[in-house]
Structure formats: C-alpha cells, structure tokens
Amino acid sequence: STDEQREKQKIETQIEKAKDFCKLHEFEIHDFYLDEGISGVIPFDERPEGKRLLEDAKKKSFSAVIVYKLDRVGRDIVIIRNFLDFLSKHGIAFRSITEPFDTSTAFGKSFMELLGVFAGFERSMIMERSKAGKERIAKEGKYTGGRIPLGYRVNDNGEYEIDEEPIPSLSISPAELVRYLFKAIAYEGKGTGTLAKEMVRKGIPLPYSIYLLKQGKSENLKYSWTDNTVRKIIQNEFYKGVHYFGKCKKKN
C-alpha cells in the first residue's frame, strides 16, 4: 500500500493476531520480521527482514515460521515454493494463522501451492485493473503519477492547473519562473548555463525542491542548478500541450 498509515495499521493488526495465535498454542515468540512496504514479488532473500529471517533459520534460532497469510511470503508461486523448500531443508516448520494446512502431508503441500497460484492470480488481476484505470485517467488528461512539471499543480480532481501561487519565501511563482526561463532563452538570447548560474545566485531551489516547499517541507532542499536542469525544462513537451503516458525509451 502507498498509504503509510493504512499499511502501519495493517501490520499492527497482523502482529496482534500473531501474538494471540502464539498465546493460544503456547508458542514462545523468538522475533518479528517486518518488511514494511516491500512488494511480495521481490525474492525473499532480497528483502531486508526476509534476508535476516533466512540467516536466523540457518542458525536454527527458531523452530517454526508463522505468517498471517501465505501471500505475506510472496505473490509468486516460485518465491513461495523456494521459501518453503528452504525451511523444510533446515527443519523449520511453517504455519499460517488464517489458512489451515499441514505441510507435513501431501494434501497440505498441494493445497498450499494452490493458494500460491491464487495469490499470483490476484496480483495479476490487481495490476491489470490498475493499468486500465491509469489509461482511462491518462485519456482524460489527468495526473497519472510521477513528478509534476514545474509550474503546474494537481487539484483535488486530479487535473493539472497552472501554479500561480508564489514559492514560499520568494516573490515568484513556479509558473512565472517557467515563463521567465522560456522568455530569457527565446527573446533575450541567454544560454542554459547562464540561466542556471542566475538561479543559483538568486537562491531559487531546484524544481523538485520547489515542489517540497509547496508541500510545507523545508528540509534538505537543493539549489544546485546546472545547464541540464534548465534544458530539461525547456525541452519538456508538456509545456506545448503534449502529454505522454506509457512512453518507453530504449536504453542507449
């Protein structure tokens, strides 16, 4: 989830359920392994806490791994199978709080693999719906994610608006700044390097730092404009009304 508060509540709920489960079955808890915000499609050994769990399993630090649900291990059957094979190899049992199966039987193993297939199917469906939703939003000319071009903002309806509000502590708005850069190059003959030095001299933050300032964040702002910073703005086709979605570029 991209919603940090919702994700935190979700994890806290899983922790409480795990504590109740262990208390009911009189299991002693060794540790919690919490990879917050890590996608289930990432291999287990590439997750910080997942890697720590595997290392502790090798040391026989615990006798069983308990999860809230099988898809917490992964949403790919290969990841799930590799993880369970690893635990079995090291004599570590596996239990799910919400799914009753016993990996010591052939039926239990088959049932668990079936759940893994459904977890992968669910992920594919979510991705398909997400893609279709973004394509619909893009066709309406609305914001689909990523950095917002300097001089624009997104309203509550997801629509782009020209941002005429002054940058905090400065007398110029993001839109006025963009207009100035275009005018200086087109009509005054200034180069990108000259304009970059001018931005630094005037204490204008970099485009993303301007976005952070507008969000009320004043930490770690950067002011190191370069000729390439100006060039990216001038060459951005968004400013002539061309809006790309799903545009891919080949490397090199």
PDB file of C-alpha atoms in Angstrom:
ATOM      1  CA  SER A   1       0.000   0.000   0.000  1.00  0.00           C
ATOM      2  CA  THR A   2       1.184   3.523  -0.707  1.00  0.00           C
ATOM      3  CA  ASP A   3      -0.821   4.792   2.257  1.00  0.00           C
ATOM      4  CA  GLU A   4       1.682   4.626   5.135  1.00  0.00           C
ATOM      5  CA  GLN A   5      -0.927   4.923   7.879  1.00  0.00           C
ATOM      6  CA  ARG A   6      -3.106   2.181   6.407  1.00  0.00           C
ATOM      7  CA  GLU A   7      -0.067  -0.073   5.924  1.00  0.00           C
ATOM      8  CA  LYS A   8       1.059   0.540   9.505  1.00  0.00           C
ATOM      9  CA  GLN A   9      -2.392  -0.356  10.874  1.00  0.00           C
ATOM     10  CA  LYS A  10      -2.433  -3.451   8.679  1.00  0.00           C
ATOM     11  CA  ILE A  11       0.921  -4.639  10.045  1.00  0.00           C
ATOM     12  CA  GLU A  12      -0.037  -3.847  13.646  1.00  0.00           C
ATOM     13  CA  THR A  13      -3.182  -5.941  13.194  1.00  0.00           C
ATOM     14  CA  GLN A  14      -1.106  -8.862  11.893  1.00  0.00           C
ATOM     15  CA  ILE A  15       1.251  -8.571  14.873  1.00  0.00           C
ATOM     16  CA  GLU A  16      -1.663  -8.687  17.331  1.00  0.00           C
ATOM     17  CA  LYS A  17      -3.166 -11.700  15.546  1.00  0.00           C
ATOM     18  CA  ALA A  18       0.223 -13.448  15.656  1.00  0.00           C
ATOM     19  CA  LYS A  19       0.579 -12.779  19.392  1.00  0.00           C
ATOM     20  CA  ASP A  20      -2.916 -14.174  20.061  1.00  0.00           C
ATOM     21  CA  PHE A  21      -2.172 -17.223  17.893  1.00  0.00           C
ATOM     22  CA  CYS A  22       1.082 -17.955  19.724  1.00  0.00           C
ATOM     23  CA  LYS A  23      -0.553 -17.473  23.106  1.00  0.00           C
ATOM     24  CA  LEU A  24      -3.365 -19.881  22.157  1.00  0.00           C
ATOM     25  CA  HIS A  25      -0.921 -22.584  21.010  1.00  0.00           C
ATOM     26  CA  GLU A  26       1.617 -21.807  23.778  1.00  0.00           C
ATOM     27  CA  PHE A  27       4.365 -20.874  21.320  1.00  0.00           C
ATOM     28  CA  GLU A  28       7.281 -18.754  22.512  1.00  0.00           C
ATOM     29  CA  ILE A  29       7.889 -15.835  20.164  1.00  0.00           C
ATOM     30  CA  HIS A  30      11.510 -15.502  19.043  1.00  0.00           C
ATOM     31  CA  ASP A  31      11.187 -12.340  16.904  1.00  0.00           C
ATOM     32  CA  PHE A  32       9.086 -10.452  14.349  1.00  0.00           C
ATOM     33  CA  TYR A  33      10.346  -9.967  10.789  1.00  0.00           C
ATOM     34  CA  LEU A  34       8.566  -6.971   9.280  1.00  0.00           C
ATOM     35  CA  ASP A  35       9.295  -5.851   5.723  1.00  0.00           C
ATOM     36  CA  GLU A  36       7.045  -2.796   5.593  1.00  0.00           C
ATOM     37  CA  GLY A  37       6.173  -1.567   2.118  1.00  0.00           C
ATOM     38  CA  ILE A  38       8.182  -4.301   0.354  1.00  0.00           C
ATOM     39  CA  SER A  39       6.426  -5.864  -2.644  1.00  0.00           C
ATOM     40  CA  GLY A  40       5.545  -9.558  -2.498  1.00  0.00           C
ATOM     41  CA  VAL A  41       7.078 -10.058  -5.943  1.00  0.00           C
ATOM     42  CA  ILE A  42      10.586  -9.358  -4.612  1.00  0.00           C
ATOM     43  CA  PRO A  43      12.519 -12.558  -3.797  1.00  0.00           C
ATOM     44  CA  PHE A  44      12.595 -13.307  -0.085  1.00  0.00           C
ATOM     45  CA  ASP A  45      16.396 -13.071   0.192  1.00  0.00           C
ATOM     46  CA  GLU A  46      16.339  -9.557  -1.351  1.00  0.00           C
ATOM     47  CA  ARG A  47      14.103  -8.160   1.379  1.00  0.00           C
ATOM     48  CA  PRO A  48      15.996  -6.740   4.400  1.00  0.00           C
ATOM     49  CA  GLU A  49      13.965  -8.583   7.042  1.00  0.00           C
ATOM     50  CA  GLY A  50      13.418 -11.573   4.776  1.00  0.00           C
ATOM     51  CA  LYS A  51      17.168 -11.985   4.452  1.00  0.00           C
ATOM     52  CA  ARG A  52      17.560 -11.715   8.238  1.00  0.00           C
ATOM     53  CA  LEU A  53      14.908 -14.397   8.720  1.00  0.00           C
ATOM     54  CA  LEU A  54      16.717 -16.763   6.352  1.00  0.00           C
ATOM     55  CA  GLU A  55      20.012 -16.215   8.174  1.00  0.00           C
ATOM     56  CA  ASP A  56      18.346 -16.925  11.538  1.00  0.00           C
ATOM     57  CA  ALA A  57      16.725 -20.052  10.085  1.00  0.00           C
ATOM     58  CA  LYS A  58      20.168 -21.349   9.112  1.00  0.00           C
ATOM     59  CA  LYS A  59      21.271 -20.823  12.728  1.00  0.00           C
ATOM     60  CA  LYS A  60      18.165 -22.697  13.960  1.00  0.00           C
ATOM     61  CA  SER A  61      17.203 -19.620  16.002  1.00  0.00           C
ATOM     62  CA  PHE A  62      13.581 -20.784  15.880  1.00  0.00           C
ATOM     63  CA  SER A  63      11.648 -23.959  15.094  1.00  0.00           C
ATOM     64  CA  ALA A  64       8.749 -22.519  13.087  1.00  0.00           C
ATOM     65  CA  VAL A  65       7.799 -19.546  10.934  1.00  0.00           C
ATOM     66  CA  ILE A  66       4.287 -18.198  11.408  1.00  0.00           C
ATOM     67  CA  VAL A  67       2.654 -15.820   8.944  1.00  0.00           C
ATOM     68  CA  TYR A  68      -0.718 -14.110   8.947  1.00  0.00           C
ATOM     69  CA  LYS A  69      -1.428 -15.329   5.424  1.00  0.00           C
ATOM     70  CA  LEU A  70       0.515 -17.199   2.751  1.00  0.00           C
ATOM     71  CA  ASP A  71       0.646 -14.192   0.430  1.00  0.00           C
ATOM     72  CA  ARG A  72       2.749 -12.422   3.087  1.00  0.00           C
ATOM     73  CA  VAL A  73       5.551 -14.753   1.958  1.00  0.00           C
ATOM     74  CA  GLY A  74       5.043 -13.754  -1.664  1.00  0.00           C
ATOM     75  CA  ARG A  75       2.606 -13.374  -4.523  1.00  0.00           C
ATOM     76  CA  ASP A  76       4.587 -15.596  -6.837  1.00  0.00           C
ATOM     77  CA  ILE A  77       4.384 -19.388  -6.602  1.00  0.00           C
ATOM     78  CA  VAL A  78       8.136 -19.711  -7.306  1.00  0.00           C
ATOM     79  CA  ILE A  79       9.007 -17.416  -4.370  1.00  0.00           C
ATOM     80  CA  ILE A  80       6.633 -19.306  -2.083  1.00  0.00           C
ATOM     81  CA  ARG A  81       7.908 -22.728  -3.139  1.00  0.00           C
ATOM     82  CA  ASN A  82      11.582 -21.712  -2.774  1.00  0.00           C
ATOM     83  CA  PHE A  83      10.895 -20.291   0.675  1.00  0.00           C
ATOM     84  CA  LEU A  84       9.062 -23.409   1.892  1.00  0.00           C
ATOM     85  CA  ASP A  85      11.730 -25.711   0.423  1.00  0.00           C
ATOM     86  CA  PHE A  86      14.369 -23.681   2.279  1.00  0.00           C
ATOM     87  CA  LEU A  87      12.500 -24.027   5.598  1.00  0.00           C
ATOM     88  CA  SER A  88      11.981 -27.749   5.046  1.00  0.00           C
ATOM     89  CA  LYS A  89      15.680 -28.212   4.263  1.00  0.00           C
ATOM     90  CA  HIS A  90      16.586 -26.628   7.600  1.00  0.00           C
ATOM     91  CA  GLY A  91      13.919 -28.456   9.589  1.00  0.00           C
ATOM     92  CA  ILE A  92      11.791 -25.356  10.171  1.00  0.00           C
ATOM     93  CA  ALA A  93       8.005 -25.767  10.321  1.00  0.00           C
ATOM     94  CA  PHE A  94       5.617 -23.349   8.624  1.00  0.00           C
ATOM     95  CA  ARG A  95       2.192 -22.196   9.846  1.00  0.00           C
ATOM     96  CA  SER A  96      -0.384 -19.715   8.592  1.00  0.00           C
ATOM     97  CA  ILE A  97      -2.719 -18.058  11.080  1.00  0.00           C
ATOM     98  CA  THR A  98      -5.651 -17.714   8.693  1.00  0.00           C
ATOM     99  CA  GLU A  99      -5.180 -20.794   6.487  1.00  0.00           C
ATOM    100  CA  PRO A 100      -5.443 -24.324   7.927  1.00  0.00           C
ATOM    101  CA  PHE A 101      -2.973 -26.618   6.194  1.00  0.00           C
ATOM    102  CA  ASP A 102      -0.292 -29.049   7.286  1.00  0.00           C
ATOM    103  CA  THR A 103       2.860 -29.063   5.165  1.00  0.00           C
ATOM    104  CA  SER A 104       3.817 -32.487   6.508  1.00  0.00           C
ATOM    105  CA  THR A 105       1.164 -34.152   4.308  1.00  0.00           C
ATOM    106  CA  ALA A 106       0.948 -34.389   0.503  1.00  0.00           C
ATOM    107  CA  PHE A 107      -2.525 -32.809   0.570  1.00  0.00           C
ATOM    108  CA  GLY A 108      -1.273 -29.929   2.714  1.00  0.00           C
ATOM    109  CA  LYS A 109       1.628 -29.212   0.349  1.00  0.00           C
ATOM    110  CA  SER A 110      -0.645 -29.345  -2.719  1.00  0.00           C
ATOM    111  CA  PHE A 111      -3.234 -27.104  -1.056  1.00  0.00           C
ATOM    112  CA  MET A 112      -0.559 -24.574  -0.148  1.00  0.00           C
ATOM    113  CA  GLU A 113       0.770 -24.477  -3.717  1.00  0.00           C
ATOM    114  CA  LEU A 114      -2.789 -23.927  -4.933  1.00  0.00           C
ATOM    115  CA  LEU A 115      -3.097 -20.935  -2.600  1.00  0.00           C
ATOM    116  CA  GLY A 116       0.182 -19.630  -4.014  1.00  0.00           C
ATOM    117  CA  VAL A 117      -1.240 -19.842  -7.544  1.00  0.00           C
ATOM    118  CA  PHE A 118      -4.294 -17.856  -6.456  1.00  0.00           C
ATOM    119  CA  ALA A 119      -2.062 -15.251  -4.781  1.00  0.00           C
ATOM    120  CA  GLY A 120      -0.224 -14.799  -8.087  1.00  0.00           C
ATOM    121  CA  PHE A 121      -3.529 -14.630  -9.970  1.00  0.00           C
ATOM    122  CA  GLU A 122      -4.831 -11.979  -7.575  1.00  0.00           C
ATOM    123  CA  ARG A 123      -1.683  -9.900  -8.117  1.00  0.00           C
ATOM    124  CA  SER A 124      -2.070 -10.148 -11.915  1.00  0.00           C
ATOM    125  CA  MET A 125      -5.695  -9.011 -11.670  1.00  0.00           C
ATOM    126  CA  ILE A 126      -4.750  -6.051  -9.463  1.00  0.00           C
ATOM    127  CA  MET A 127      -2.048  -4.991 -11.946  1.00  0.00           C
ATOM    128  CA  GLU A 128      -4.467  -5.336 -14.879  1.00  0.00           C
ATOM    129  CA  ARG A 129      -7.126  -3.226 -13.165  1.00  0.00           C
ATOM    130  CA  SER A 130      -4.540  -0.642 -12.136  1.00  0.00           C
ATOM    131  CA  LYS A 131      -3.226  -0.346 -15.704  1.00  0.00           C
ATOM    132  CA  ALA A 132      -6.726   0.014 -17.149  1.00  0.00           C
ATOM    133  CA  GLY A 133      -7.555   2.671 -14.551  1.00  0.00           C
ATOM    134  CA  LYS A 134      -4.421   4.674 -15.314  1.00  0.00           C
ATOM    135  CA  GLU A 135      -5.072   4.507 -19.061  1.00  0.00           C
ATOM    136  CA  ARG A 136      -8.574   5.896 -18.508  1.00  0.00           C
ATOM    137  CA  ILE A 137      -7.202   8.724 -16.349  1.00  0.00           C
ATOM    138  CA  ALA A 138      -4.497   9.499 -18.935  1.00  0.00           C
ATOM    139  CA  LYS A 139      -7.084   9.761 -21.719  1.00  0.00           C
ATOM    140  CA  GLU A 140      -8.863  12.384 -19.619  1.00  0.00           C
ATOM    141  CA  GLY A 141      -5.596  14.345 -19.430  1.00  0.00           C
ATOM    142  CA  LYS A 142      -5.340  13.873 -15.679  1.00  0.00           C
ATOM    143  CA  TYR A 143      -2.402  13.161 -13.382  1.00  0.00           C
ATOM    144  CA  THR A 144      -1.203   9.547 -13.532  1.00  0.00           C
ATOM    145  CA  GLY A 145       1.688   9.727 -11.074  1.00  0.00           C
ATOM    146  CA  GLY A 146       5.321  10.758 -11.090  1.00  0.00           C
ATOM    147  CA  ARG A 147       6.816  14.221 -10.803  1.00  0.00           C
ATOM    148  CA  ILE A 148       4.611  17.146 -11.688  1.00  0.00           C
ATOM    149  CA  PRO A 149       6.237  19.517 -14.215  1.00  0.00           C
ATOM    150  CA  LEU A 150       7.465  22.786 -12.714  1.00  0.00           C
ATOM    151  CA  GLY A 151       4.773  25.455 -12.981  1.00  0.00           C
ATOM    152  CA  TYR A 152       1.869  23.055 -12.552  1.00  0.00           C
ATOM    153  CA  ARG A 153      -0.025  21.544  -9.650  1.00  0.00           C
ATOM    154  CA  VAL A 154      -2.746  18.893  -9.403  1.00  0.00           C
ATOM    155  CA  ASN A 155      -6.151  19.760  -7.964  1.00  0.00           C
ATOM    156  CA  ASP A 156      -8.490  17.519  -5.967  1.00  0.00           C
ATOM    157  CA  ASN A 157      -9.995  16.158  -9.200  1.00  0.00           C
ATOM    158  CA  GLY A 158      -6.609  15.001 -10.423  1.00  0.00           C
ATOM    159  CA  GLU A 159      -6.467  17.742 -13.068  1.00  0.00           C
ATOM    160  CA  TYR A 160      -3.410  19.828 -13.907  1.00  0.00           C
ATOM    161  CA  GLU A 161      -3.567  23.526 -13.039  1.00  0.00           C
ATOM    162  CA  ILE A 162      -1.095  26.333 -13.664  1.00  0.00           C
ATOM    163  CA  ASP A 163       0.524  27.145 -10.320  1.00  0.00           C
ATOM    164  CA  GLU A 164       0.473  30.921  -9.845  1.00  0.00           C
ATOM    165  CA  GLU A 165       0.952  30.828  -6.067  1.00  0.00           C
ATOM    166  CA  PRO A 166       4.326  32.325  -5.027  1.00  0.00           C
ATOM    167  CA  ILE A 167       7.038  29.950  -3.890  1.00  0.00           C
ATOM    168  CA  PRO A 168       7.364  30.216  -0.075  1.00  0.00           C
ATOM    169  CA  SER A 169       9.923  32.918   0.881  1.00  0.00           C
ATOM    170  CA  LEU A 170      10.192  34.022  -2.768  1.00  0.00           C
ATOM    171  CA  SER A 171       8.216  36.596  -4.768  1.00  0.00           C
ATOM    172  CA  ILE A 172       7.939  34.465  -7.903  1.00  0.00           C
ATOM    173  CA  SER A 173       5.503  31.629  -8.623  1.00  0.00           C
ATOM    174  CA  PRO A 174       6.531  28.345 -10.304  1.00  0.00           C
ATOM    175  CA  ALA A 175       4.566  29.333 -13.434  1.00  0.00           C
ATOM    176  CA  GLU A 176       6.304  32.728 -13.602  1.00  0.00           C
ATOM    177  CA  LEU A 177       9.661  31.006 -13.233  1.00  0.00           C
ATOM    178  CA  VAL A 178       8.954  28.719 -16.207  1.00  0.00           C
ATOM    179  CA  ARG A 179       7.764  31.675 -18.315  1.00  0.00           C
ATOM    180  CA  TYR A 180      10.925  33.584 -17.428  1.00  0.00           C
ATOM    181  CA  LEU A 181      13.213  30.719 -18.498  1.00  0.00           C
ATOM    182  CA  PHE A 182      11.473  30.387 -21.881  1.00  0.00           C
ATOM    183  CA  LYS A 183      11.459  34.145 -22.438  1.00  0.00           C
ATOM    184  CA  ALA A 184      15.119  34.551 -21.441  1.00  0.00           C
ATOM    185  CA  ILE A 185      16.197  31.941 -23.992  1.00  0.00           C
ATOM    186  CA  ALA A 186      13.771  32.852 -26.798  1.00  0.00           C
ATOM    187  CA  TYR A 187      13.926  36.641 -26.636  1.00  0.00           C
ATOM    188  CA  GLU A 188      16.996  37.619 -24.625  1.00  0.00           C
ATOM    189  CA  GLY A 189      19.428  35.082 -26.066  1.00  0.00           C
ATOM    190  CA  LYS A 190      20.534  33.724 -22.675  1.00  0.00           C
ATOM    191  CA  GLY A 191      22.062  30.265 -22.557  1.00  0.00           C
ATOM    192  CA  THR A 192      21.106  27.423 -20.250  1.00  0.00           C
ATOM    193  CA  GLY A 193      24.393  27.688 -18.330  1.00  0.00           C
ATOM    194  CA  THR A 194      23.905  31.427 -17.768  1.00  0.00           C
ATOM    195  CA  LEU A 195      20.371  30.866 -16.509  1.00  0.00           C
ATOM    196  CA  ALA A 196      21.497  28.043 -14.205  1.00  0.00           C
ATOM    197  CA  LYS A 197      24.051  30.346 -12.562  1.00  0.00           C
ATOM    198  CA  GLU A 198      21.377  33.040 -12.283  1.00  0.00           C
ATOM    199  CA  MET A 199      19.020  30.629 -10.486  1.00  0.00           C
ATOM    200  CA  VAL A 200      21.749  29.690  -8.009  1.00  0.00           C
ATOM    201  CA  ARG A 201      22.638  33.352  -7.448  1.00  0.00           C
ATOM    202  CA  LYS A 202      19.005  34.272  -6.797  1.00  0.00           C
ATOM    203  CA  GLY A 203      18.545  31.368  -4.361  1.00  0.00           C
ATOM    204  CA  ILE A 204      15.919  29.547  -6.432  1.00  0.00           C
ATOM    205  CA  PRO A 205      15.549  25.900  -5.294  1.00  0.00           C
ATOM    206  CA  LEU A 206      15.641  23.078  -7.818  1.00  0.00           C
ATOM    207  CA  PRO A 207      12.241  22.122  -9.343  1.00  0.00           C
ATOM    208  CA  TYR A 208      11.663  19.158  -7.004  1.00  0.00           C
ATOM    209  CA  SER A 209      12.750  21.241  -4.007  1.00  0.00           C
ATOM    210  CA  ILE A 210      10.184  23.852  -5.058  1.00  0.00           C
ATOM    211  CA  TYR A 211       7.569  21.084  -5.000  1.00  0.00           C
ATOM    212  CA  LEU A 212       8.677  20.124  -1.467  1.00  0.00           C
ATOM    213  CA  LEU A 213       8.474  23.750  -0.328  1.00  0.00           C
ATOM    214  CA  LYS A 214       4.945  23.980  -1.679  1.00  0.00           C
ATOM    215  CA  GLN A 215       4.140  20.865   0.380  1.00  0.00           C
ATOM    216  CA  GLY A 216       5.398  22.617   3.519  1.00  0.00           C
ATOM    217  CA  LYS A 217       8.672  20.675   3.676  1.00  0.00           C
ATOM    218  CA  SER A 218      11.790  22.777   4.101  1.00  0.00           C
ATOM    219  CA  GLU A 219      14.386  20.114   4.930  1.00  0.00           C
ATOM    220  CA  ASN A 220      17.163  19.008   2.570  1.00  0.00           C
ATOM    221  CA  LEU A 221      16.329  21.498  -0.195  1.00  0.00           C
ATOM    222  CA  LYS A 222      18.784  21.688  -3.107  1.00  0.00           C
ATOM    223  CA  TYR A 223      19.822  24.741  -5.121  1.00  0.00           C
ATOM    224  CA  SER A 224      22.464  23.274  -7.450  1.00  0.00           C
ATOM    225  CA  TRP A 225      21.024  24.260 -10.833  1.00  0.00           C
ATOM    226  CA  THR A 226      23.002  23.188 -13.906  1.00  0.00           C
ATOM    227  CA  ASP A 227      22.574  23.878 -17.606  1.00  0.00           C
ATOM    228  CA  ASN A 228      20.987  20.413 -17.863  1.00  0.00           C
ATOM    229  CA  THR A 229      18.355  21.371 -15.248  1.00  0.00           C
ATOM    230  CA  VAL A 230      17.273  24.315 -17.417  1.00  0.00           C
ATOM    231  CA  ARG A 231      17.482  22.268 -20.622  1.00  0.00           C
ATOM    232  CA  LYS A 232      15.132  19.592 -19.237  1.00  0.00           C
ATOM    233  CA  ILE A 233      12.509  22.254 -18.547  1.00  0.00           C
ATOM    234  CA  ILE A 234      12.891  23.912 -21.956  1.00  0.00           C
ATOM    235  CA  GLN A 235      12.745  20.577 -23.804  1.00  0.00           C
ATOM    236  CA  ASN A 236       9.805  19.185 -21.820  1.00  0.00           C
ATOM    237  CA  GLU A 237       6.998  18.742 -24.392  1.00  0.00           C
ATOM    238  CA  PHE A 238       4.422  19.056 -21.613  1.00  0.00           C
ATOM    239  CA  TYR A 239       4.765  22.840 -21.934  1.00  0.00           C
ATOM    240  CA  LYS A 240       3.498  22.753 -25.522  1.00  0.00           C
ATOM    241  CA  GLY A 241       0.488  20.647 -24.644  1.00  0.00           C
ATOM    242  CA  VAL A 242       1.887  17.194 -25.445  1.00  0.00           C
ATOM    243  CA  HIS A 243       1.163  14.703 -22.678  1.00  0.00           C
ATOM    244  CA  TYR A 244       2.670  11.201 -22.863  1.00  0.00           C
ATOM    245  CA  PHE A 245       1.564   8.166 -20.891  1.00  0.00           C
ATOM    246  CA  GLY A 246       3.319   4.782 -21.011  1.00  0.00           C
ATOM    247  CA  LYS A 247       6.089   6.197 -23.175  1.00  0.00           C
ATOM    248  CA  CYS A 248       9.117   3.906 -23.104  1.00  0.00           C
ATOM    249  CA  LYS A 249      12.656   4.666 -24.193  1.00  0.00           C
ATOM    250  CA  LYS A 250      15.255   2.089 -25.141  1.00  0.00           C
ATOM    251  CA  LYS A 251      18.496   2.372 -23.222  1.00  0.00           C
ATOM    252  CA  ASN A 252      21.481   3.727 -25.149  1.00  0.00           C
TER     253      ASN A 252
END
